[in-house]
C-alpha atoms as a printed R data frame, in Angstrom:
    type eleno elety resid chain resno      x       y      z
1   ATOM     1    CA   MET     A     1 63.420  -8.098 38.249
2   ATOM     2    CA   GLN     A     2 64.044  -6.604 41.737
3   ATOM     3    CA   ALA     A     3 66.878  -8.190 43.852
4   ATOM     4    CA   HIS     A     4 66.547  -8.144 47.665
5   ATOM     5    CA   GLY     A     5 68.095  -9.993 50.685
6   ATOM     6    CA   PRO     A     6 67.103 -10.596 54.323
7   ATOM     7    CA   ALA     A     7 65.320  -7.764 56.187
8   ATOM     8    CA   GLY     A     8 67.539  -4.726 56.756
9   ATOM     9    CA   ARG     A     9 69.814  -5.546 53.824
10  ATOM    10    CA   SER     A    10 67.228  -4.927 50.923
11  ATOM    11    CA   VAL     A    11 68.483  -2.710 47.965
12  ATOM    12    CA   ARG     A    12 65.380  -0.693 48.623
13  ATOM    13    CA   GLY     A    13 65.968  -0.354 52.291
14  ATOM    14    CA   GLY     A    14 62.654  -1.662 53.639
15  ATOM    15    CA   ALA     A    15 61.071  -5.128 53.446
16  ATOM    16    CA   LEU     A    16 58.077  -7.065 54.442
17  ATOM    17    CA   VAL     A    17 59.013 -10.047 56.614
18  ATOM    18    CA   LEU     A    18 57.022 -13.070 57.253
19  ATOM    19    CA   ALA     A    19 58.156 -14.718 60.477
20  ATOM    20    CA   ALA     A    20 57.045 -18.152 61.958
21  ATOM    21    CA   THR     A    21 56.102 -18.113 65.661
22  ATOM    22    CA   PRO     A    22 56.147 -21.023 67.972
23  ATOM    23    CA   ILE     A    23 53.236 -23.424 67.540
24  ATOM    24    CA   GLY     A    24 53.413 -24.388 71.206
25  ATOM    25    CA   ASP     A    25 56.732 -24.495 72.972
26  ATOM    26    CA   ALA     A    26 58.123 -20.734 73.125
27  ATOM    27    CA   GLU     A    27 61.713 -22.176 73.173
28  ATOM    28    CA   ASP     A    28 61.224 -23.005 69.458
29  ATOM    29    CA   ALA     A    29 61.384 -19.146 68.651
30  ATOM    30    CA   SER     A    30 64.379 -18.411 66.673
31  ATOM    31    CA   ALA     A    31 67.025 -15.639 67.435
32  ATOM    32    CA   ARG     A    32 65.991 -13.999 64.315
33  ATOM    33    CA   LEU     A    33 62.405 -13.702 65.372
34  ATOM    34    CA   ARG     A    34 63.412 -12.176 68.633
35  ATOM    35    CA   ARG     A    35 65.486  -9.643 66.828
36  ATOM    36    CA   LEU     A    36 62.761  -8.774 64.431
37  ATOM    37    CA   LEU     A    37 60.287  -8.242 67.235
38  ATOM    38    CA   ALA     A    38 62.583  -5.814 68.793
39  ATOM    39    CA   ASP     A    39 63.774  -4.018 65.761
40  ATOM    40    CA   ALA     A    40 60.883  -3.935 63.168
41  ATOM    41    CA   ASP     A    41 59.258  -0.648 62.592
42  ATOM    42    CA   VAL     A    42 55.827  -2.222 62.521
43  ATOM    43    CA   VAL     A    43 54.660  -5.551 63.858
44  ATOM    44    CA   ALA     A    44 51.465  -6.718 62.106
45  ATOM    45    CA   ALA     A    45 49.937  -9.322 64.370
46  ATOM    46    CA   GLU     A    46 46.893 -11.538 64.032
47  ATOM    47    CA   ASP     A    47 46.197 -10.992 67.620
48  ATOM    48    CA   THR     A    48 48.213  -8.046 69.192
49  ATOM    49    CA   ARG     A    49 47.609  -9.415 72.749
50  ATOM    50    CA   ARG     A    50 49.042 -12.753 72.036
51  ATOM    51    CA   THR     A    51 51.920 -11.392 70.271
52  ATOM    52    CA   ARG     A    52 52.711  -9.129 73.147
53  ATOM    53    CA   ALA     A    53 52.400 -12.173 75.455
54  ATOM    54    CA   LEU     A    54 54.900 -14.120 73.312
55  ATOM    55    CA   ALA     A    55 57.416 -11.289 73.436
56  ATOM    56    CA   ALA     A    56 57.091 -11.165 77.171
57  ATOM    57    CA   ARG     A    57 57.727 -14.945 77.421
58  ATOM    58    CA   LEU     A    58 60.737 -14.400 75.173
59  ATOM    59    CA   GLY     A    59 62.022 -11.572 77.263
60  ATOM    60    CA   VAL     A    60 61.744  -9.078 74.237
61  ATOM    61    CA   THR     A    61 60.443  -5.572 74.149
62  ATOM    62    CA   ILE     A    62 58.789  -4.796 70.956
63  ATOM    63    CA   GLY     A    63 60.271  -1.567 69.612
64  ATOM    64    CA   GLY     A    64 57.976  -0.612 66.951
65  ATOM    65    CA   ARG     A    65 54.403  -0.026 66.385
66  ATOM    66    CA   VAL     A    66 51.955  -3.130 66.906
67  ATOM    67    CA   VAL     A    67 48.882  -3.183 64.716
68  ATOM    68    CA   SER     A    68 46.226  -5.758 64.201
69  ATOM    69    CA   HIS     A    69 46.332  -7.761 60.900
70  ATOM    70    CA   HIS     A    70 43.856 -10.513 60.740
71  ATOM    71    CA   GLU     A    71 41.433 -12.024 58.109
72  ATOM    72    CA   HIS     A    72 38.788  -9.374 58.600
73  ATOM    73    CA   ASN     A    73 40.870  -6.277 58.158
74  ATOM    74    CA   GLU     A    74 43.908  -7.654 56.022
75  ATOM    75    CA   ALA     A    75 42.550  -6.207 52.642
76  ATOM    76    CA   GLY     A    76 42.191  -2.734 54.035
77  ATOM    77    CA   ARG     A    77 45.483  -2.873 56.200
78  ATOM    78    CA   SER     A    78 47.631  -3.967 53.425
79  ATOM    79    CA   ASP     A    79 48.169  -0.453 51.820
80  ATOM    80    CA   ASP     A    80 49.293   0.985 55.163
81  ATOM    81    CA   LEU     A    81 51.742  -1.654 55.771
82  ATOM    82    CA   LEU     A    82 53.286  -1.364 52.354
83  ATOM    83    CA   ASP     A    83 53.552   2.424 52.713
84  ATOM    84    CA   VAL     A    84 55.964   1.759 55.504
85  ATOM    85    CA   VAL     A    85 57.999  -0.768 53.374
86  ATOM    86    CA   ALA     A    86 58.135   1.752 50.614
87  ATOM    87    CA   ARG     A    87 59.528   4.385 52.891
88  ATOM    88    CA   GLY     A    88 62.375   2.021 53.785
89  ATOM    89    CA   GLY     A    89 60.844   0.493 56.965
90  ATOM    90    CA   THR     A    90 60.648  -3.100 58.111
91  ATOM    91    CA   VAL     A    91 57.128  -4.691 58.588
92  ATOM    92    CA   LEU     A    92 57.113  -7.929 60.485
93  ATOM    93    CA   VAL     A    93 53.928 -10.175 59.885
94  ATOM    94    CA   VAL     A    94 53.258 -12.694 62.510
95  ATOM    95    CA   THR     A    95 50.167 -14.878 63.349
96  ATOM    96    CA   ASP     A    96 49.163 -16.656 66.446
97  ATOM    97    CA   ALA     A    97 51.245 -19.729 65.749
98  ATOM    98    CA   GLY     A    98 53.211 -20.953 62.709
99  ATOM    99    CA   MET     A    99 53.856 -19.354 59.398
100 ATOM   100    CA   PRO     A   100 51.817 -16.442 58.111
101 ATOM   101    CA   THR     A   101 49.774 -17.272 54.859
102 ATOM   102    CA   VAL     A   102 49.540 -20.966 55.717
103 ATOM   103    CA   SER     A   103 45.763 -21.147 56.765
104 ATOM   104    CA   ASP     A   104 46.485 -17.783 58.483
105 ATOM   105    CA   PRO     A   105 46.401 -14.109 57.392
106 ATOM   106    CA   GLY     A   106 49.302 -12.800 55.198
107 ATOM   107    CA   PHE     A   107 48.635 -13.873 51.709
108 ATOM   108    CA   ARG     A   108 46.896 -10.642 50.523
109 ATOM   109    CA   VAL     A   109 49.636  -8.308 51.861
110 ATOM   110    CA   VAL     A   110 52.264 -10.587 50.297
111 ATOM   111    CA   GLN     A   111 50.388 -10.577 46.914
112 ATOM   112    CA   ALA     A   112 50.121  -6.767 47.063
113 ATOM   113    CA   ALA     A   113 53.714  -6.255 47.944
114 ATOM   114    CA   VAL     A   114 54.728  -8.596 44.991
115 ATOM   115    CA   ALA     A   115 52.530  -6.564 42.549
116 ATOM   116    CA   ALA     A   116 54.103  -3.254 43.843
117 ATOM   117    CA   GLY     A   117 57.625  -4.648 43.379
118 ATOM   118    CA   LEU     A   118 58.440  -4.382 47.178
119 ATOM   119    CA   PRO     A   119 60.840  -6.713 48.901
120 ATOM   120    CA   VAL     A   120 59.355  -9.664 50.660
121 ATOM   121    CA   THR     A   121 61.441 -12.144 52.719
122 ATOM   122    CA   VAL     A   122 60.815 -14.800 55.383
123 ATOM   123    CA   ALA     A   123 62.254 -15.804 58.774
124 ATOM   124    CA   PRO     A   124 61.504 -19.513 58.857
125 ATOM   125    CA   GLY     A   125 60.543 -21.451 61.932
126 ATOM   126    CA   PRO     A   126 57.918 -23.836 63.358
127 ATOM   127    CA   SER     A   127 55.221 -25.442 61.217
128 ATOM   128    CA   ALA     A   128 52.361 -27.587 62.348
129 ATOM   129    CA   VAL     A   129 52.218 -29.083 58.857
130 ATOM   130    CA   LEU     A   130 55.745 -30.321 58.712
131 ATOM   131    CA   ALA     A   131 55.833 -31.341 62.395
132 ATOM   132    CA   ALA     A   132 52.777 -33.501 61.906
133 ATOM   133    CA   LEU     A   133 53.959 -34.834 58.609
134 ATOM   134    CA   ALA     A   134 57.269 -35.772 60.164
135 ATOM   135    CA   LEU     A   135 55.751 -37.429 63.228
136 ATOM   136    CA   SER     A   136 52.930 -39.317 61.345
137 ATOM   137    CA   GLY     A   137 54.985 -42.222 60.197
138 ATOM   138    CA   LEU     A   138 53.550 -41.869 56.680
139 ATOM   139    CA   PRO     A   139 55.485 -41.142 53.516
140 ATOM   140    CA   THR     A   140 57.004 -37.579 53.357
141 ATOM   141    CA   ASP     A   141 58.568 -37.770 50.000
142 ATOM   142    CA   ARG     A   142 55.382 -36.323 48.428
143 ATOM   143    CA   PHE     A   143 52.665 -34.568 50.244
144 ATOM   144    CA   CYS     A   144 49.855 -31.968 49.926
145 ATOM   145    CA   PHE     A   145 48.307 -29.617 52.436
146 ATOM   146    CA   GLU     A   146 44.426 -29.193 52.219
147 ATOM   147    CA   GLY     A   147 43.847 -26.847 55.144
148 ATOM   148    CA   PHE     A   148 40.489 -27.062 57.052
149 ATOM   149    CA   LEU     A   149 37.862 -29.247 55.524
150 ATOM   150    CA   PRO     A   150 34.466 -27.568 54.891
151 ATOM   151    CA   ARG     A   151 32.183 -27.614 57.844
152 ATOM   152    CA   LYS     A   152 28.992 -28.651 56.051
153 ATOM   153    CA   PRO     A   153 28.717 -32.319 55.504
154 ATOM   154    CA   GLY     A   154 27.776 -32.011 51.751
155 ATOM   155    CA   GLU     A   155 30.761 -29.751 51.001
156 ATOM   156    CA   ARG     A   156 32.995 -31.814 53.045
157 ATOM   157    CA   SER     A   157 31.983 -35.099 51.274
158 ATOM   158    CA   ARG     A   158 32.478 -33.335 47.784
159 ATOM   159    CA   ALA     A   159 35.995 -32.135 48.904
160 ATOM   160    CA   LEU     A   160 37.069 -35.568 50.060
161 ATOM   161    CA   ALA     A   161 35.531 -37.246 46.941
162 ATOM   162    CA   ALA     A   162 37.863 -35.061 44.911
163 ATOM   163    CA   LEU     A   163 40.876 -36.453 46.906
164 ATOM   164    CA   ALA     A   164 39.834 -40.135 46.729
165 ATOM   165    CA   THR     A   165 42.536 -40.932 44.188
166 ATOM   166    CA   GLU     A   166 45.230 -38.486 45.553
167 ATOM   167    CA   ARG     A   167 48.362 -40.540 45.789
168 ATOM   168    CA   ARG     A   168 50.337 -38.060 48.016
169 ATOM   169    CA   THR     A   169 50.209 -38.082 51.915
170 ATOM   170    CA   MET     A   170 47.564 -35.458 52.842
171 ATOM   171    CA   VAL     A   171 47.771 -32.966 55.842
172 ATOM   172    CA   LEU     A   172 44.601 -31.277 57.030
173 ATOM   173    CA   PHE     A   173 43.779 -28.968 59.970
174 ATOM   174    CA   GLU     A   174 40.741 -29.595 62.036
175 ATOM   175    CA   ALA     A   175 38.970 -28.124 65.083
176 ATOM   176    CA   PRO     A   176 38.987 -30.371 68.029
177 ATOM   177    CA   HIS     A   177 35.167 -30.492 68.387
178 ATOM   178    CA   ARG     A   178 34.829 -31.521 64.682
179 ATOM   179    CA   THR     A   179 37.793 -34.030 64.722
180 ATOM   180    CA   ALA     A   180 35.467 -37.300 65.318
181 ATOM   181    CA   ASP     A   181 33.067 -36.239 62.387
182 ATOM   182    CA   ALA     A   182 35.896 -35.366 60.127
183 ATOM   183    CA   LEU     A   183 37.449 -38.912 60.679
184 ATOM   184    CA   ASP     A   184 34.141 -40.442 59.962
185 ATOM   185    CA   ALA     A   185 33.977 -38.530 56.727
186 ATOM   186    CA   LEU     A   186 37.571 -39.728 55.935
187 ATOM   187    CA   VAL     A   187 36.598 -43.283 56.572
188 ATOM   188    CA   VAL     A   188 33.644 -42.976 54.075
189 ATOM   189    CA   ALA     A   189 35.702 -41.315 51.508
190 ATOM   190    CA   PHE     A   190 38.783 -43.279 51.587
191 ATOM   191    CA   GLY     A   191 37.930 -46.567 53.401
192 ATOM   192    CA   PRO     A   192 38.410 -47.781 57.008
193 ATOM   193    CA   ASP     A   193 41.782 -49.222 56.399
194 ATOM   194    CA   ARG     A   194 43.546 -46.098 55.057
195 ATOM   195    CA   PRO     A   195 46.431 -45.238 57.278
196 ATOM   196    CA   GLY     A   196 46.335 -42.035 59.159
197 ATOM   197    CA   ALA     A   197 47.517 -40.039 62.172
198 ATOM   198    CA   VAL     A   198 45.965 -37.544 64.634
199 ATOM   199    CA   CYS     A   199 48.561 -35.144 65.883
200 ATOM   200    CA   ARG     A   200 47.322 -33.131 68.883
201 ATOM   201    CA   GLU     A   201 48.990 -30.234 70.819
202 ATOM   202    CA   LEU     A   202 52.292 -30.423 68.898
203 ATOM   203    CA   THR     A   203 55.189 -29.270 70.816
204 ATOM   204    CA   LYS     A   204 53.186 -28.558 74.013
205 ATOM   205    CA   THR     A   205 53.149 -30.360 77.274
206 ATOM   206    CA   TYR     A   206 50.263 -32.804 76.327
207 ATOM   207    CA   GLU     A   207 51.504 -33.523 72.811
208 ATOM   208    CA   GLU     A   208 49.819 -36.766 71.532
209 ATOM   209    CA   VAL     A   209 50.147 -38.690 68.271
210 ATOM   210    CA   ARG     A   210 47.807 -41.435 67.395
211 ATOM   211    CA   ARG     A   211 48.521 -43.604 64.384
212 ATOM   212    CA   GLY     A   212 46.521 -46.231 62.850
213 ATOM   213    CA   PRO     A   213 43.649 -47.120 60.380
214 ATOM   214    CA   LEU     A   214 41.204 -44.353 59.919
215 ATOM   215    CA   ALA     A   215 38.287 -46.349 61.330
216 ATOM   216    CA   GLU     A   216 40.316 -47.085 64.536
217 ATOM   217    CA   LEU     A   217 41.180 -43.289 64.851
218 ATOM   218    CA   ALA     A   218 37.558 -42.439 64.464
219 ATOM   219    CA   ARG     A   219 36.478 -44.934 67.297
220 ATOM   220    CA   TRP     A   220 39.268 -43.254 69.448
221 ATOM   221    CA   ALA     A   221 37.983 -39.713 68.589
222 ATOM   222    CA   HIS     A   222 34.335 -40.665 69.487
223 ATOM   223    CA   ALA     A   223 35.445 -42.371 72.727
224 ATOM   224    CA   GLY     A   224 36.800 -39.243 74.409
225 ATOM   225    CA   ASP     A   225 36.928 -35.514 74.379
226 ATOM   226    CA   VAL     A   226 39.467 -34.438 71.717
227 ATOM   227    CA   ARG     A   227 41.085 -31.246 72.873
228 ATOM   228    CA   GLY     A   228 43.746 -28.831 71.630
229 ATOM   229    CA   GLU     A   229 45.097 -27.886 68.291
230 ATOM   230    CA   VAL     A   230 44.704 -30.845 65.767
231 ATOM   231    CA   VAL     A   231 46.382 -31.913 62.644
232 ATOM   232    CA   LEU     A   232 45.217 -34.829 60.626
233 ATOM   233    CA   VAL     A   233 47.605 -36.736 58.389
234 ATOM   234    CA   VAL     A   234 46.182 -39.332 55.885
235 ATOM   235    CA   GLY     A   235 48.118 -41.700 53.563
236 ATOM   236    CA   GLY     A   236 47.719 -41.360 49.859
237 ATOM   237    CA   ALA     A   237 45.557 -43.586 47.725
238 ATOM   238    CA   PRO     A   238 47.111 -46.988 46.771
239 ATOM   239    CA   GLU     A   239 47.798 -47.943 43.289
240 ATOM   240    CA   ALA     A   240 44.551 -47.836 41.420
241 ATOM   241    CA   GLY     A   241 43.004 -51.112 40.394
242 ATOM   242    CA   PRO     A   242 39.714 -52.237 39.007
243 ATOM   243    CA   ARG     A   243 36.933 -50.939 41.232
244 ATOM   244    CA   ASP     A   244 33.634 -52.545 41.887
245 ATOM   245    CA   ALA     A   245 30.495 -50.561 42.046
246 ATOM   246    CA   ALA     A   246 29.714 -51.808 45.516
247 ATOM   247    CA   ASP     A   247 32.859 -50.286 46.804
248 ATOM   248    CA   LEU     A   248 31.752 -46.899 45.732
249 ATOM   249    CA   VAL     A   249 28.344 -46.930 47.390
250 ATOM   250    CA   PRO     A   250 29.339 -45.423 50.713
251 ATOM   251    CA   GLU     A   251 30.758 -42.356 48.952
252 ATOM   252    CA   VAL     A   252 27.576 -41.982 46.781
253 ATOM   253    CA   LEU     A   253 25.223 -42.298 49.888
254 ATOM   254    CA   ALA     A   254 27.261 -39.906 51.903
255 ATOM   255    CA   ARG     A   255 27.005 -37.256 49.234
256 ATOM   256    CA   VAL     A   256 23.232 -37.923 48.846
257 ATOM   257    CA   ASP     A   257 22.791 -37.526 52.557
258 ATOM   258    CA   GLY     A   258 24.618 -34.217 52.256
259 ATOM   259    CA   GLY     A   259 21.924 -32.860 49.907
260 ATOM   260    CA   GLU     A   260 23.070 -33.988 46.445
261 ATOM   261    CA   ARG     A   261 20.864 -35.630 43.871
262 ATOM   262    CA   LEU     A   262 21.439 -39.430 43.513
263 ATOM   263    CA   LYS     A   263 21.531 -39.626 39.738
264 ATOM   264    CA   ALA     A   264 23.946 -36.678 39.536
265 ATOM   265    CA   VAL     A   265 26.281 -38.259 42.074
266 ATOM   266    CA   VAL     A   266 26.170 -41.755 40.508
267 ATOM   267    CA   ALA     A   267 27.066 -40.115 37.112
268 ATOM   268    CA   GLU     A   268 30.067 -38.310 38.481
269 ATOM   269    CA   VAL     A   269 31.522 -41.088 40.602
270 ATOM   270    CA   ALA     A   270 30.916 -43.738 38.038
271 ATOM   271    CA   GLU     A   271 32.777 -41.739 35.551
272 ATOM   272    CA   ALA     A   272 35.744 -40.898 37.802
273 ATOM   273    CA   ALA     A   273 36.076 -44.786 38.921
274 ATOM   274    CA   GLY     A   274 35.362 -46.149 35.399
275 ATOM   275    CA   VAL     A   275 32.536 -48.335 36.382
276 ATOM   276    CA   PRO     A   276 29.191 -48.567 34.541
277 ATOM   277    CA   LYS     A   277 26.623 -46.009 35.775
278 ATOM   278    CA   ARG     A   278 23.843 -48.412 35.831
279 ATOM   279    CA   ASP     A   279 25.796 -50.835 38.010
280 ATOM   280    CA   LEU     A   280 26.487 -48.266 40.560
281 ATOM   281    CA   TYR     A   281 22.964 -46.804 40.478
282 ATOM   282    CA   ALA     A   282 21.482 -50.314 41.159
283 ATOM   283    CA   ALA     A   283 23.950 -50.937 43.962
284 ATOM   284    CA   ALA     A   284 23.234 -47.541 45.681
285 ATOM   285    CA   LEU     A   285 19.396 -48.203 45.345
286 ATOM   286    CA   ALA     A   286 19.819 -51.561 46.925
287 ATOM   287    CA   ALA     A   287 21.926 -50.269 49.722
288 ATOM   288    CA   ARG     A   288 19.144 -47.522 50.523
289 ATOM   289    CA   ARG     A   289 16.543 -50.112 50.655
290 ATOM   290    CA   SER     A   290 18.307 -52.405 52.958
C-alpha cells in the first residue's frame, strides 16, 4: 500500500491532482486551485483556451506547461502525464467546469495512475451535481447520479425504465435543446406527478431553479427556449404497491415507439412489475387501437 498526502508532500515527490473549477461564478475558485494553477509542472486541461481564460479572470499566471486533455486524446495522453508524476512532478487535471471524471475527462488517467501505484489527490470545489441536489428541495440523504441520458428515444426509454423503481433522488445532466424531450420521457417513465427540479445556469447571473411535478416542468420547457447548462433532479420512486397493467401501458408504448418489439417489452415490464403478461399485452393492444 502506498501512502501519500496533498500535492507537493507525497512520499514519492510527484502527484496527479484532480481540481474542481468554477461551474459559473469565478469567485468560487479556491485558494488551492489558484496555487496549483501557478505551481503545477503540467496543467492538463479539457480546453486549454478556457483554462487560460479562467486563470486570467483569477489573476493567476500559469507557471507550468499547459496541454490538452479531453475525451478524444485522454487514453494516449495518460502515459505522458504519468511520466511527469513518476519523475516527481505535479500534474494538475482540470476540466471546463466542475470536478474531473464526473461526466468529464479524467477517469482514464486516474485509473492508470492507480494501476501504476502513483499518487493521486484532489482539490475539491464546485460541483453541479451537489449544487443542484441541494437546491432541488428533494431528499438528499440518498441520491444517485446518472449523467447524461441517451440521445436516441429508444435507448433513453430503456435507461429510464431501468430506473422506474429507483428509490433514491436522481440527478441527471441534459443539454438545453434536449431538456423538453427529456422531461417528456421522464413523465412517461415515472408518471406526471413525480416531483422534480430543473436547475439552470447554476452560480451564474441568470441562475434559475424550477420545482414541481414532472408534467408541469415539461410544459414549462416546451413553452420557452431553455438555455444554459441544465441539471435535472428527480424524486425517487414511492413505496412500491400493487401495480395495475393499465399503469404500465405508457412505458410499454414508449419503448415500442422507440423500436422495440411489443411482446418482448411486455414480457420484461410485466415481470419487473409483477403483473400478468396477458393483462399487460391486452391493455397495450387496446391503447394502440384507441
